[in-house]
PDB file of C-alpha atoms in Angstrom:
ATOM      1  CA  MET A  29       0.652  16.606 -32.138  1.00 61.00           C
ATOM      2  CA  LEU A  30       1.635  18.332 -28.904  1.00 72.00           C
ATOM      3  CA  TYR A  31       3.783  15.735 -27.449  1.00 72.00           C
ATOM      4  CA  LYS A  32       4.834  17.653 -24.268  1.00 80.00           C
ATOM      5  CA  LEU A  33       1.541  18.720 -23.180  1.00 88.00           C
ATOM      6  CA  VAL A  34       0.395  16.685 -20.471  1.00 88.00           C
ATOM      7  CA  HIS A  35      -1.160  18.903 -17.838  1.00 90.00           C
ATOM      8  CA  ILE A  36      -3.930  21.312 -18.742  1.00 90.00           C
ATOM      9  CA  GLN A  37      -6.266  23.427 -16.503  1.00 89.00           C
ATOM     10  CA  PHE A  38      -9.475  25.670 -17.292  1.00 87.00           C
ATOM     11  CA  ASP A  39     -11.138  28.203 -15.665  1.00 84.00           C
ATOM     12  CA  MET A  40     -14.508  28.728 -17.491  1.00 79.00           C
ATOM     13  CA  TYR A  41     -17.753  30.837 -17.504  1.00 76.00           C
ATOM     14  CA  GLU A  42     -20.541  29.601 -19.801  1.00 72.00           C
ATOM     15  CA  ALA A  43     -18.724  27.380 -22.220  1.00 78.00           C
ATOM     16  CA  TRP A  44     -20.817  24.970 -23.560  1.00 83.00           C
ATOM     17  CA  PHE A  45     -19.678  21.448 -22.977  1.00 84.00           C
ATOM     18  CA  ASP A  46     -20.285  20.450 -26.700  1.00 87.00           C
ATOM     19  CA  ASP A  47     -17.557  23.104 -27.444  1.00 87.00           C
ATOM     20  CA  PHE A  48     -15.381  21.783 -24.917  1.00 87.00           C
ATOM     21  CA  LYS A  49     -15.565  18.196 -26.353  1.00 88.00           C
ATOM     22  CA  ILE A  50     -14.730  19.579 -29.886  1.00 90.00           C
ATOM     23  CA  PHE A  51     -11.668  21.490 -28.540  1.00 88.00           C
ATOM     24  CA  MET A  52     -10.340  18.367 -27.010  1.00 88.00           C
ATOM     25  CA  SER A  53     -10.868  16.193 -29.772  1.00 86.00           C
ATOM     26  CA  LYS A  54      -8.653  18.743 -31.831  1.00 86.00           C
ATOM     27  CA  LEU A  55      -5.915  19.108 -29.164  1.00 85.00           C
ATOM     28  CA  CYS A  56      -4.208  15.789 -29.966  1.00 82.00           C
ATOM     29  CA  ALA A  57      -2.073  15.812 -26.763  1.00 86.00           C
ATOM     30  CA  PRO A  58      -1.184  12.971 -24.304  1.00 87.00           C
ATOM     31  CA  ILE A  59      -2.846  14.700 -21.342  1.00 90.00           C
ATOM     32  CA  GLN A  60      -2.237  13.152 -18.123  1.00 89.00           C
ATOM     33  CA  VAL A  61      -3.758  15.576 -15.813  1.00 89.00           C
ATOM     34  CA  LEU A  62      -7.071  17.641 -16.605  1.00 89.00           C
ATOM     35  CA  ARG A  63      -8.163  20.277 -14.166  1.00 87.00           C
ATOM     36  CA  ILE A  64     -11.455  22.115 -14.696  1.00 85.00           C
ATOM     37  CA  LYS A  65     -13.438  24.755 -12.763  1.00 82.00           C
ATOM     38  CA  TYR A  66     -16.605  25.678 -14.329  1.00 76.00           C
ATOM     39  CA  HIS A  67     -19.345  28.375 -13.315  1.00 67.00           C
ATOM     40  CA  ILE A  68     -23.032  28.077 -14.470  1.00 61.00           C
ATOM     41  CA  GLY A  69     -24.722  25.410 -16.477  1.00 58.00           C
ATOM     42  CA  SER A  70     -25.010  21.747 -15.420  1.00 61.00           C
ATOM     43  CA  ASP A  71     -24.346  20.497 -19.304  1.00 71.00           C
ATOM     44  CA  TYR A  72     -20.721  19.225 -17.821  1.00 77.00           C
ATOM     45  CA  LEU A  73     -22.478  16.978 -15.288  1.00 79.00           C
ATOM     46  CA  GLU A  74     -23.088  14.196 -17.853  1.00 84.00           C
ATOM     47  CA  ALA A  75     -21.167  11.112 -16.672  1.00 87.00           C
ATOM     48  CA  ASP A  76     -21.682   9.191 -19.976  1.00 90.00           C
ATOM     49  CA  GLU A  77     -20.292  11.943 -22.190  1.00 90.00           C
ATOM     50  CA  TRP A  78     -17.203  12.479 -19.905  1.00 90.00           C
ATOM     51  CA  GLU A  79     -16.634   8.540 -20.030  1.00 91.00           C
ATOM     52  CA  HIS A  80     -16.881   8.482 -24.058  1.00 92.00           C
ATOM     53  CA  LEU A  81     -14.486  11.805 -24.237  1.00 92.00           C
ATOM     54  CA  ILE A  82     -11.900  10.147 -21.746  1.00 91.00           C
ATOM     55  CA  LYS A  83     -12.018   6.659 -23.413  1.00 91.00           C
ATOM     56  CA  MET A  84     -11.772   8.094 -26.995  1.00 90.00           C
ATOM     57  CA  ARG A  85      -9.504  11.317 -26.778  1.00 88.00           C
ATOM     58  CA  LEU A  86      -7.900  11.208 -23.277  1.00 89.00           C
ATOM     59  CA  PRO A  87      -6.576   7.691 -23.031  1.00 88.00           C
ATOM     60  CA  TYR A  88      -3.518   8.578 -20.990  1.00 87.00           C
ATOM     61  CA  LEU A  89      -5.561  10.680 -18.530  1.00 88.00           C
ATOM     62  CA  ARG A  90      -4.619   9.821 -14.720  1.00 85.00           C
ATOM     63  CA  THR A  91      -5.650  12.714 -12.781  1.00 85.00           C
ATOM     64  CA  PHE A  92      -8.950  14.327 -13.388  1.00 86.00           C
ATOM     65  CA  ASP A  93      -9.987  17.197 -11.040  1.00 84.00           C
ATOM     66  CA  TYR A  94     -13.381  19.020 -11.940  1.00 82.00           C
ATOM     67  CA  GLU A  95     -15.326  21.557  -9.976  1.00 80.00           C
ATOM     68  CA  TYR A  96     -18.630  22.878 -11.147  1.00 76.00           C
ATOM     69  CA  HIS A  97     -20.531  25.849  -9.141  1.00 72.00           C
ATOM     70  CA  GLU A  98     -24.391  26.417  -9.658  1.00 66.00           C
ATOM     71  CA  ASP A  99     -25.792  29.769  -8.785  1.00 61.00           C
ATOM     72  CA  TYR A 100     -29.192  28.126  -7.878  1.00 54.00           C
ATOM     73  CA  VAL A 101     -29.175  26.017  -4.814  1.00 49.00           C
ATOM     74  CA  THR A 102     -32.586  24.823  -5.800  1.00 51.00           C
ATOM     75  CA  ALA A 103     -31.178  22.708  -8.455  1.00 50.00           C
ATOM     76  CA  TYR A 104     -30.259  20.160  -5.488  1.00 49.00           C
ATOM     77  CA  GLU A 105     -34.058  19.601  -5.289  1.00 53.00           C
ATOM     78  CA  ASP A 106     -34.468  18.572  -8.864  1.00 58.00           C
ATOM     79  CA  ASN A 107     -34.519  14.779  -9.366  1.00 64.00           C
ATOM     80  CA  HIS A 108     -33.107  15.037 -12.647  1.00 68.00           C
ATOM     81  CA  PHE A 109     -29.997  16.346 -10.962  1.00 67.00           C
ATOM     82  CA  HIS A 110     -29.778  13.241  -8.745  1.00 68.00           C
ATOM     83  CA  THR A 111     -30.153  10.987 -11.608  1.00 76.00           C
ATOM     84  CA  LYS A 112     -27.121  12.815 -13.221  1.00 76.00           C
ATOM     85  CA  ILE A 113     -24.819  12.883 -10.249  1.00 74.00           C
ATOM     86  CA  ASN A 114     -25.510   8.943  -9.748  1.00 76.00           C
ATOM     87  CA  ARG A 115     -24.087   7.922 -12.943  1.00 82.00           C
ATOM     88  CA  PHE A 116     -20.802   8.949 -11.866  1.00 80.00           C
ATOM     89  CA  THR A 117     -20.734   6.016  -9.604  1.00 77.00           C
ATOM     90  CA  SER A 118     -20.419   3.464 -12.396  1.00 83.00           C
ATOM     91  CA  SER A 119     -17.358   1.035 -12.656  1.00 83.00           C
ATOM     92  CA  PHE A 120     -15.582   3.437 -15.043  1.00 87.00           C
ATOM     93  CA  TRP A 121     -15.198   5.959 -12.382  1.00 83.00           C
ATOM     94  CA  ILE A 122     -14.609   3.580  -9.352  1.00 78.00           C
ATOM     95  CA  LYS A 123     -11.900   1.788 -11.591  1.00 80.00           C
ATOM     96  CA  HIS A 124     -10.128   5.091 -11.865  1.00 80.00           C
ATOM     97  CA  GLN A 125     -10.706   6.122  -8.447  1.00 78.00           C
ATOM     98  CA  TRP A 126     -12.128   9.216  -9.341  1.00 83.00           C
ATOM     99  CA  PHE A 127     -15.196  10.079  -6.975  1.00 77.00           C
ATOM    100  CA  PHE A 128     -18.052  12.541  -7.106  1.00 72.00           C
ATOM    101  CA  GLU A 129     -19.006  14.885  -4.227  1.00 70.00           C
ATOM    102  CA  PHE A 130     -21.233  17.908  -3.815  1.00 62.00           C
ATOM    103  CA  GLY A 131     -21.915  20.327  -1.150  1.00 63.00           C
ATOM    104  CA  ILE A 132     -24.217  23.437  -0.407  1.00 56.00           C
ATOM    105  CA  ASN A 133     -22.537  26.802   0.645  1.00 54.00           C
ATOM    106  CA  MET A 134     -25.826  28.386   2.201  1.00 49.00           C
ATOM    107  CA  ASP A 135     -24.334  31.773   2.989  1.00 53.00           C
ATOM    108  CA  GLU A 136     -23.636  32.386  -0.870  1.00 52.00           C
ATOM    109  CA  GLU A 137     -26.245  29.980  -2.028  1.00 55.00           C
ATOM    110  CA  ILE A 138     -23.929  28.093  -4.326  1.00 60.00           C
ATOM    111  CA  LEU A 139     -24.110  24.281  -5.036  1.00 62.00           C
ATOM    112  CA  VAL A 140     -20.720  23.017  -5.365  1.00 68.00           C
ATOM    113  CA  CYS A 141     -19.882  19.862  -7.156  1.00 71.00           C
ATOM    114  CA  SER A 142     -16.462  18.118  -7.866  1.00 75.00           C
ATOM    115  CA  ILE A 143     -14.954  15.069  -9.377  1.00 77.00           C
ATOM    116  CA  HIS A 144     -11.500  14.171  -7.774  1.00 69.00           C
ATOM    117  CA  PRO A 145      -9.049  11.432  -7.356  1.00 69.00           C
ATOM    118  CA  TYR A 146      -9.284   9.546  -4.152  1.00 56.00           C
ATOM    119  CA  SER A 147      -6.708  10.815  -1.573  1.00 54.00           C
ATOM    120  CA  ASP A 148      -5.661   9.007   1.347  1.00 51.00           C
ATOM    121  CA  SER A 149      -4.834  11.865   3.927  1.00 49.00           C
ATOM    122  CA  SER A 150      -2.693   9.614   6.316  1.00 49.00           C
ATOM    123  CA  HIS A 151      -0.806   8.187   3.231  1.00 52.00           C
ATOM    124  CA  ASP A 152      -0.011  11.684   2.278  1.00 56.00           C
ATOM    125  CA  GLU A 153       1.165  12.609   5.557  1.00 55.00           C
ATOM    126  CA  HIS A 154       3.539   9.565   5.651  1.00 57.00           C
ATOM    127  CA  GLN A 155       4.728  10.554   2.219  1.00 63.00           C
ATOM    128  CA  LEU A 156       5.435  14.071   3.263  1.00 62.00           C
ATOM    129  CA  PHE A 157       7.412  12.738   6.316  1.00 61.00           C
ATOM    130  CA  ILE A 158       9.638  10.462   4.080  1.00 62.00           C
ATOM    131  CA  ASN A 159      10.293  13.288   1.404  1.00 68.00           C
ATOM    132  CA  THR A 160      11.321  15.819   4.235  1.00 68.00           C
ATOM    133  CA  LEU A 161      13.694  13.494   5.993  1.00 64.00           C
ATOM    134  CA  LYS A 162      15.123  11.718   2.864  1.00 69.00           C
ATOM    135  CA  PRO A 163      18.165  13.568   2.366  1.00 70.00           C
ATOM    136  CA  THR A 164      19.190  12.849   6.240  1.00 66.00           C
ATOM    137  CA  PHE A 165      18.387   9.215   5.773  1.00 64.00           C
ATOM    138  CA  LEU A 166      20.467   8.953   2.720  1.00 67.00           C
ATOM    139  CA  ALA A 167      23.607  11.030   4.156  1.00 69.00           C
ATOM    140  CA  VAL A 168      23.771   8.988   7.260  1.00 72.00           C
ATOM    141  CA  GLN A 169      24.624   5.513   6.824  1.00 81.00           C
ATOM    142  CA  PHE A 170      22.167   3.809   9.582  1.00 84.00           C
ATOM    143  CA  THR A 171      22.973   0.229  10.300  1.00 91.00           C
ATOM    144  CA  ARG A 172      20.067  -0.331  12.982  1.00 92.00           C
ATOM    145  CA  LEU A 173      16.449   0.429  12.851  1.00 91.00           C
ATOM    146  CA  LYS A 174      13.850   0.114  15.447  1.00 92.00           C
ATOM    147  CA  ILE A 175      10.321   0.970  14.067  1.00 90.00           C
ATOM    148  CA  ASP A 176       6.624   0.885  14.966  1.00 88.00           C
ATOM    149  CA  CYS A 177       4.439   0.041  11.808  1.00 82.00           C
ATOM    150  CA  LYS A 178       1.158  -0.106  13.546  1.00 78.00           C
ATOM    151  CA  HIS A 179       0.106   2.785  11.820  1.00 74.00           C
ATOM    152  CA  ILE A 180       2.280   2.798   8.692  1.00 75.00           C
ATOM    153  CA  PRO A 181       0.757   1.214   5.484  1.00 73.00           C
ATOM    154  CA  ILE A 182       2.741  -1.683   4.137  1.00 74.00           C
ATOM    155  CA  GLY A 183       3.516   0.275   0.923  1.00 73.00           C
ATOM    156  CA  ILE A 184       4.885   3.195   2.865  1.00 75.00           C
ATOM    157  CA  PHE A 185       7.074   0.826   4.865  1.00 81.00           C
ATOM    158  CA  ILE A 186       8.636  -0.320   1.896  1.00 79.00           C
ATOM    159  CA  LYS A 187       9.598   3.061   0.857  1.00 78.00           C
ATOM    160  CA  ILE A 188      11.211   3.340   4.248  1.00 81.00           C
ATOM    161  CA  MET A 189      13.335   0.498   3.840  1.00 84.00           C
ATOM    162  CA  HIS A 190      14.606   2.124   0.543  1.00 81.00           C
ATOM    163  CA  LEU A 191      16.004   4.784   2.586  1.00 81.00           C
ATOM    164  CA  PHE A 192      18.194   2.793   4.720  1.00 84.00           C
ATOM    165  CA  PRO A 193      20.346   0.420   2.271  1.00 84.00           C
ATOM    166  CA  HIS A 194      23.079   0.120   4.855  1.00 87.00           C
ATOM    167  CA  LEU A 195      20.834  -1.637   7.525  1.00 91.00           C
ATOM    168  CA  ASP A 196      22.041  -4.890   9.081  1.00 94.00           C
ATOM    169  CA  SER A 197      19.754  -4.982  12.101  1.00 96.00           C
ATOM    170  CA  LEU A 198      15.867  -4.418  11.924  1.00 96.00           C
ATOM    171  CA  GLU A 199      13.404  -4.595  15.014  1.00 95.00           C
ATOM    172  CA  VAL A 200       9.576  -4.084  14.262  1.00 94.00           C
ATOM    173  CA  LEU A 201       7.648  -3.452  17.381  1.00 90.00           C
ATOM    174  CA  SER A 202       4.379  -3.641  15.507  1.00 84.00           C
ATOM    175  CA  LEU A 203       3.861  -5.048  11.938  1.00 77.00           C
ATOM    176  CA  PRO A 204       2.471  -3.667   8.997  1.00 65.00           C
ATOM    177  CA  ASN A 205      -1.335  -4.987   8.352  1.00 60.00           C
ATOM    178  CA  ILE A 206      -0.891  -7.779   5.888  1.00 61.00           C
ATOM    179  CA  GLN A 207      -4.349  -9.658   5.455  1.00 50.00           C
ATOM    180  CA  PRO A 208      -4.252 -13.303   5.883  1.00 45.00           C
ATOM    181  CA  ASP A 209      -3.836 -15.050   2.447  1.00 44.00           C
ATOM    182  CA  TRP A 210      -2.646 -12.006   0.923  1.00 46.00           C
ATOM    183  CA  VAL A 211       1.038 -13.350   0.464  1.00 47.00           C
ATOM    184  CA  PHE A 212      -0.187 -16.592  -0.956  1.00 44.00           C
ATOM    185  CA  ASP A 213      -2.984 -15.337  -3.063  1.00 42.00           C
ATOM    186  CA  ASN A 214      -0.945 -12.686  -4.596  1.00 43.00           C
ATOM    187  CA  TYR A 215       2.765 -14.437  -4.662  1.00 42.00           C
ATOM    188  CA  VAL A 216       3.538 -12.547  -7.984  1.00 38.00           C
ATOM    189  CA  ASP A 217       2.544  -9.268  -6.878  1.00 42.00           C
ATOM    190  CA  MET A 218       4.550  -9.694  -3.718  1.00 45.00           C
ATOM    191  CA  HIS A 219       7.446 -10.590  -5.679  1.00 44.00           C
ATOM    192  CA  GLN A 220       7.305  -7.271  -7.905  1.00 41.00           C
ATOM    193  CA  PHE A 221       6.590  -5.595  -4.610  1.00 47.00           C
ATOM    194  CA  ALA A 222       9.312  -6.558  -2.415  1.00 44.00           C
ATOM    195  CA  THR A 223      12.321  -7.704  -4.486  1.00 44.00           C
ATOM    196  CA  PRO A 224      13.570  -4.340  -5.707  1.00 44.00           C
ATOM    197  CA  ILE A 225      14.800  -3.716  -1.979  1.00 57.00           C
ATOM    198  CA  ASP A 226      18.512  -4.461  -1.994  1.00 71.00           C
ATOM    199  CA  ASN A 227      19.234  -4.736   1.794  1.00 82.00           C
ATOM    200  CA  LYS A 228      22.025  -6.202   3.834  1.00 89.00           C
ATOM    201  CA  ILE A 229      19.708  -6.996   6.770  1.00 94.00           C
ATOM    202  CA  VAL A 230      21.130  -9.961   8.720  1.00 95.00           C
ATOM    203  CA  ASN A 231      19.473  -9.667  12.254  1.00 97.00           C
ATOM    204  CA  VAL A 232      15.462  -9.276  12.396  1.00 96.00           C
ATOM    205  CA  ASN A 233      13.335  -9.021  15.408  1.00 97.00           C
ATOM    206  CA  LEU A 234       9.429  -9.004  15.237  1.00 95.00           C
ATOM    207  CA  ASN A 235       8.170  -8.237  18.673  1.00 92.00           C
ATOM    208  CA  LYS A 236       4.432  -8.956  17.707  1.00 84.00           C
ATOM    209  CA  ILE A 237       3.063 -10.807  14.900  1.00 85.00           C
ATOM    210  CA  ILE A 238      -0.634 -11.722  14.135  1.00 80.00           C
ATOM    211  CA  TYR A 239      -0.323 -13.823  10.863  1.00 80.00           C
ATOM    212  CA  ILE A 240       2.141 -16.192   9.538  1.00 84.00           C
ATOM    213  CA  GLU A 241       1.955 -14.150   6.432  1.00 81.00           C
ATOM    214  CA  GLN A 242       3.750 -11.279   8.198  1.00 85.00           C
ATOM    215  CA  VAL A 243       6.627 -13.673   8.720  1.00 89.00           C
ATOM    216  CA  HIS A 244       6.748 -14.718   5.170  1.00 86.00           C
ATOM    217  CA  PHE A 245       6.607 -11.190   4.273  1.00 85.00           C
ATOM    218  CA  PHE A 246       9.723 -10.310   6.253  1.00 88.00           C
ATOM    219  CA  LEU A 247      11.804 -13.527   5.455  1.00 88.00           C
ATOM    220  CA  TYR A 248      11.084 -12.479   1.601  1.00 83.00           C
ATOM    221  CA  LEU A 249      12.194  -8.930   2.295  1.00 85.00           C
ATOM    222  CA  CYS A 250      15.303  -9.982   4.039  1.00 89.00           C
ATOM    223  CA  PRO A 251      17.058 -12.707   1.861  1.00 88.00           C
ATOM    224  CA  SER A 252      20.307 -12.442   3.603  1.00 91.00           C
ATOM    225  CA  ILE A 253      18.864 -13.093   7.150  1.00 94.00           C
ATOM    226  CA  GLU A 254      20.736 -14.821   9.515  1.00 96.00           C
ATOM    227  CA  TYR A 255      19.134 -14.481  12.997  1.00 97.00           C
ATOM    228  CA  PHE A 256      15.581 -14.306  13.273  1.00 97.00           C
ATOM    229  CA  GLN A 257      13.536 -13.368  16.674  1.00 97.00           C
ATOM    230  CA  VAL A 258       9.730 -13.910  16.885  1.00 96.00           C
ATOM    231  CA  ASN A 259       7.511 -13.267  19.618  1.00 94.00           C
ATOM    232  CA  ILE A 260       4.514 -15.649  19.189  1.00 92.00           C
ATOM    233  CA  PRO A 261       0.799 -15.163  20.263  1.00 87.00           C
ATOM    234  CA  LYS A 262      -0.929 -17.535  21.910  1.00 84.00           C
ATOM    235  CA  HIS A 263      -3.418 -18.421  19.154  1.00 82.00           C
ATOM    236  CA  MET A 264      -0.659 -19.241  16.648  1.00 88.00           C
ATOM    237  CA  ASP A 265       0.022 -22.955  15.899  1.00 91.00           C
ATOM    238  CA  LEU A 266       3.809 -23.132  17.142  1.00 93.00           C
ATOM    239  CA  LYS A 267       4.476 -26.171  14.894  1.00 94.00           C
ATOM    240  CA  MET A 268       3.009 -24.927  11.821  1.00 93.00           C
ATOM    241  CA  LEU A 269       4.927 -21.681  12.191  1.00 94.00           C
ATOM    242  CA  LEU A 270       8.336 -23.641  12.687  1.00 96.00           C
ATOM    243  CA  ARG A 271       7.730 -25.911   9.963  1.00 95.00           C
ATOM    244  CA  PHE A 272       6.999 -22.908   7.584  1.00 92.00           C
ATOM    245  CA  ILE A 273      10.076 -20.924   8.662  1.00 94.00           C
ATOM    246  CA  LEU A 274      12.298 -23.785   8.159  1.00 95.00           C
ATOM    247  CA  THR A 275      10.605 -24.422   4.890  1.00 91.00           C
ATOM    248  CA  GLN A 276      11.547 -21.044   3.690  1.00 87.00           C
ATOM    249  CA  ALA A 277      15.077 -21.156   5.056  1.00 89.00           C
ATOM    250  CA  ASN A 278      16.037 -24.095   3.074  1.00 85.00           C
ATOM    251  CA  THR A 279      14.242 -22.513  -0.062  1.00 82.00           C
ATOM    252  CA  TYR A 280      15.174 -18.915   0.017  1.00 79.00           C
ATOM    253  CA  ASN A 281      16.961 -17.947   2.909  1.00 82.00           C
ATOM    254  CA  PHE A 282      20.307 -19.655   2.686  1.00 84.00           C
ATOM    255  CA  TYR A 283      22.327 -17.866   5.263  1.00 90.00           C
ATOM    256  CA  PHE A 284      19.356 -18.303   7.878  1.00 94.00           C
ATOM    257  CA  ARG A 285      21.105 -20.125  10.835  1.00 95.00           C
ATOM    258  CA  PHE A 286      19.661 -18.966  14.104  1.00 97.00           C
ATOM    259  CA  LEU A 287      16.127 -18.627  15.101  1.00 97.00           C
ATOM    260  CA  CYS A 288      14.526 -17.662  18.461  1.00 97.00           C
ATOM    261  CA  LEU A 289      10.752 -17.880  19.299  1.00 96.00           C
ATOM    262  CA  GLY A 290       9.459 -15.929  22.211  1.00 96.00           C
ATOM    263  CA  ILE A 291       6.697 -17.950  23.616  1.00 93.00           C
ATOM    264  CA  THR A 292       4.406 -16.998  26.696  1.00 89.00           C
ATOM    265  CA  ASN A 293       5.045 -20.031  29.195  1.00 88.00           C
ATOM    266  CA  ALA A 294       7.510 -21.853  27.154  1.00 92.00           C
ATOM    267  CA  SER A 295       8.250 -25.376  28.587  1.00 93.00           C
ATOM    268  CA  GLU A 296      10.408 -28.356  28.192  1.00 94.00           C
ATOM    269  CA  ASP A 297       7.324 -30.178  26.774  1.00 95.00           C
ATOM    270  CA  MET A 298       7.259 -27.752  24.141  1.00 94.00           C
ATOM    271  CA  LEU A 299      10.682 -28.060  23.012  1.00 96.00           C
ATOM    272  CA  GLN A 300      10.323 -31.800  23.070  1.00 96.00           C
ATOM    273  CA  GLN A 301       7.510 -31.465  20.581  1.00 95.00           C
ATOM    274  CA  LEU A 302       9.014 -29.059  18.187  1.00 96.00           C
ATOM    275  CA  GLN A 303      12.328 -31.434  18.308  1.00 96.00           C
ATOM    276  CA  LYS A 304      10.069 -34.461  17.394  1.00 96.00           C
ATOM    277  CA  MET A 305       8.656 -32.727  14.768  1.00 96.00           C
ATOM    278  CA  ILE A 306      11.748 -31.742  13.110  1.00 96.00           C
ATOM    279  CA  ASP A 307      13.193 -35.145  13.324  1.00 96.00           C
ATOM    280  CA  SER A 308      10.006 -36.808  12.014  1.00 96.00           C
ATOM    281  CA  GLU A 309       9.765 -34.518   9.111  1.00 95.00           C
ATOM    282  CA  GLN A 310      13.568 -34.369   8.358  1.00 94.00           C
ATOM    283  CA  LEU A 311      13.407 -30.387   8.182  1.00 94.00           C
ATOM    284  CA  LEU A 312      17.013 -30.401   9.664  1.00 94.00           C
ATOM    285  CA  SER A 313      19.801 -32.793   9.414  1.00 90.00           C
ATOM    286  CA  SER A 314      22.301 -31.027  12.104  1.00 94.00           C
ATOM    287  CA  TYR A 315      20.860 -28.697  14.830  1.00 96.00           C
ATOM    288  CA  MET A 316      20.996 -27.614  18.317  1.00 97.00           C
ATOM    289  CA  ILE A 317      17.642 -26.573  20.171  1.00 96.00           C
ATOM    290  CA  LYS A 318      17.192 -25.416  23.887  1.00 96.00           C
ATOM    291  CA  ARG A 319      15.128 -23.343  26.078  1.00 95.00           C
ATOM    292  CA  ILE A 320      16.210 -20.087  27.733  1.00 94.00           C
ATOM    293  CA  GLY A 321      13.257 -18.698  29.744  1.00 94.00           C
ATOM    294  CA  ASN A 322      10.374 -17.949  27.575  1.00 94.00           C
ATOM    295  CA  TYR A 323      12.384 -18.468  24.543  1.00 95.00           C
ATOM    296  CA  ILE A 324      13.123 -21.558  22.424  1.00 96.00           C
ATOM    297  CA  CYS A 325      16.135 -21.086  20.480  1.00 97.00           C
ATOM    298  CA  LEU A 326      17.173 -23.247  17.401  1.00 97.00           C
ATOM    299  CA  LYS A 327      20.580 -23.216  15.650  1.00 97.00           C
ATOM    300  CA  TRP A 328      21.473 -25.443  12.609  1.00 96.00           C
ATOM    301  CA  ASN A 329      24.457 -25.870  10.146  1.00 87.00           C
TER     302      ASN A 329
END
């Protein structure tokens, strides 16, 4: 068995698919990447045959790139051709995120079909940015980070955080998009996703939140947090948010002692309602709460 053969690439002319299957069945290698460019003959457009071959002979396959060129554009008008390509939309192909596409080059009168992994170009651009600046990030011990995550996927944000192990202050202008209920419905997944980050962040400022799940994420992401400032949107239930934050602080964030809530048109009445809730639900035993302009600040022991 060829234990070290994990990547294989073919550029073929008039090689029958049956012969190719025989070759692959005898190869006995843990292939992870398979790239094929084939010219002439549509017998390679058999989705069921490919599925069977991959399941039986290529169980380790992760990347599958296939390109097929047909010299007769009229094949596009054949109903049998459309039946074939539609089979590449089954659950097997979707599960592996391998997608079929075809196009016609009218100048050269060539029909081009391809199967390729799904690619998020914006994700690739973010990853390229990280890879380019990673040596600089790791060489300089940054302690403060101000970042706008409006167009940054949460997975990329996590990778960025890995590059700043010496941070003590984090300010987020716009937050990564975390869908409602994502944190709670996928708690185990989030636990595996976030905990590998060993950070020293004690000060967190979230300029704009939309969901309470975003607050949950950052409290979980920064277990050493001491000071937390959050600007609250008008639609959010202030009591529910404060109750949630204090419950989290008592359960996970043991160093958390100071909370500052930015509220449009903050008033003494709001402060009194929050104070009444804290006392009636015994959320804190020893604390101080006051309003400073449009901020309600809470400090406890």
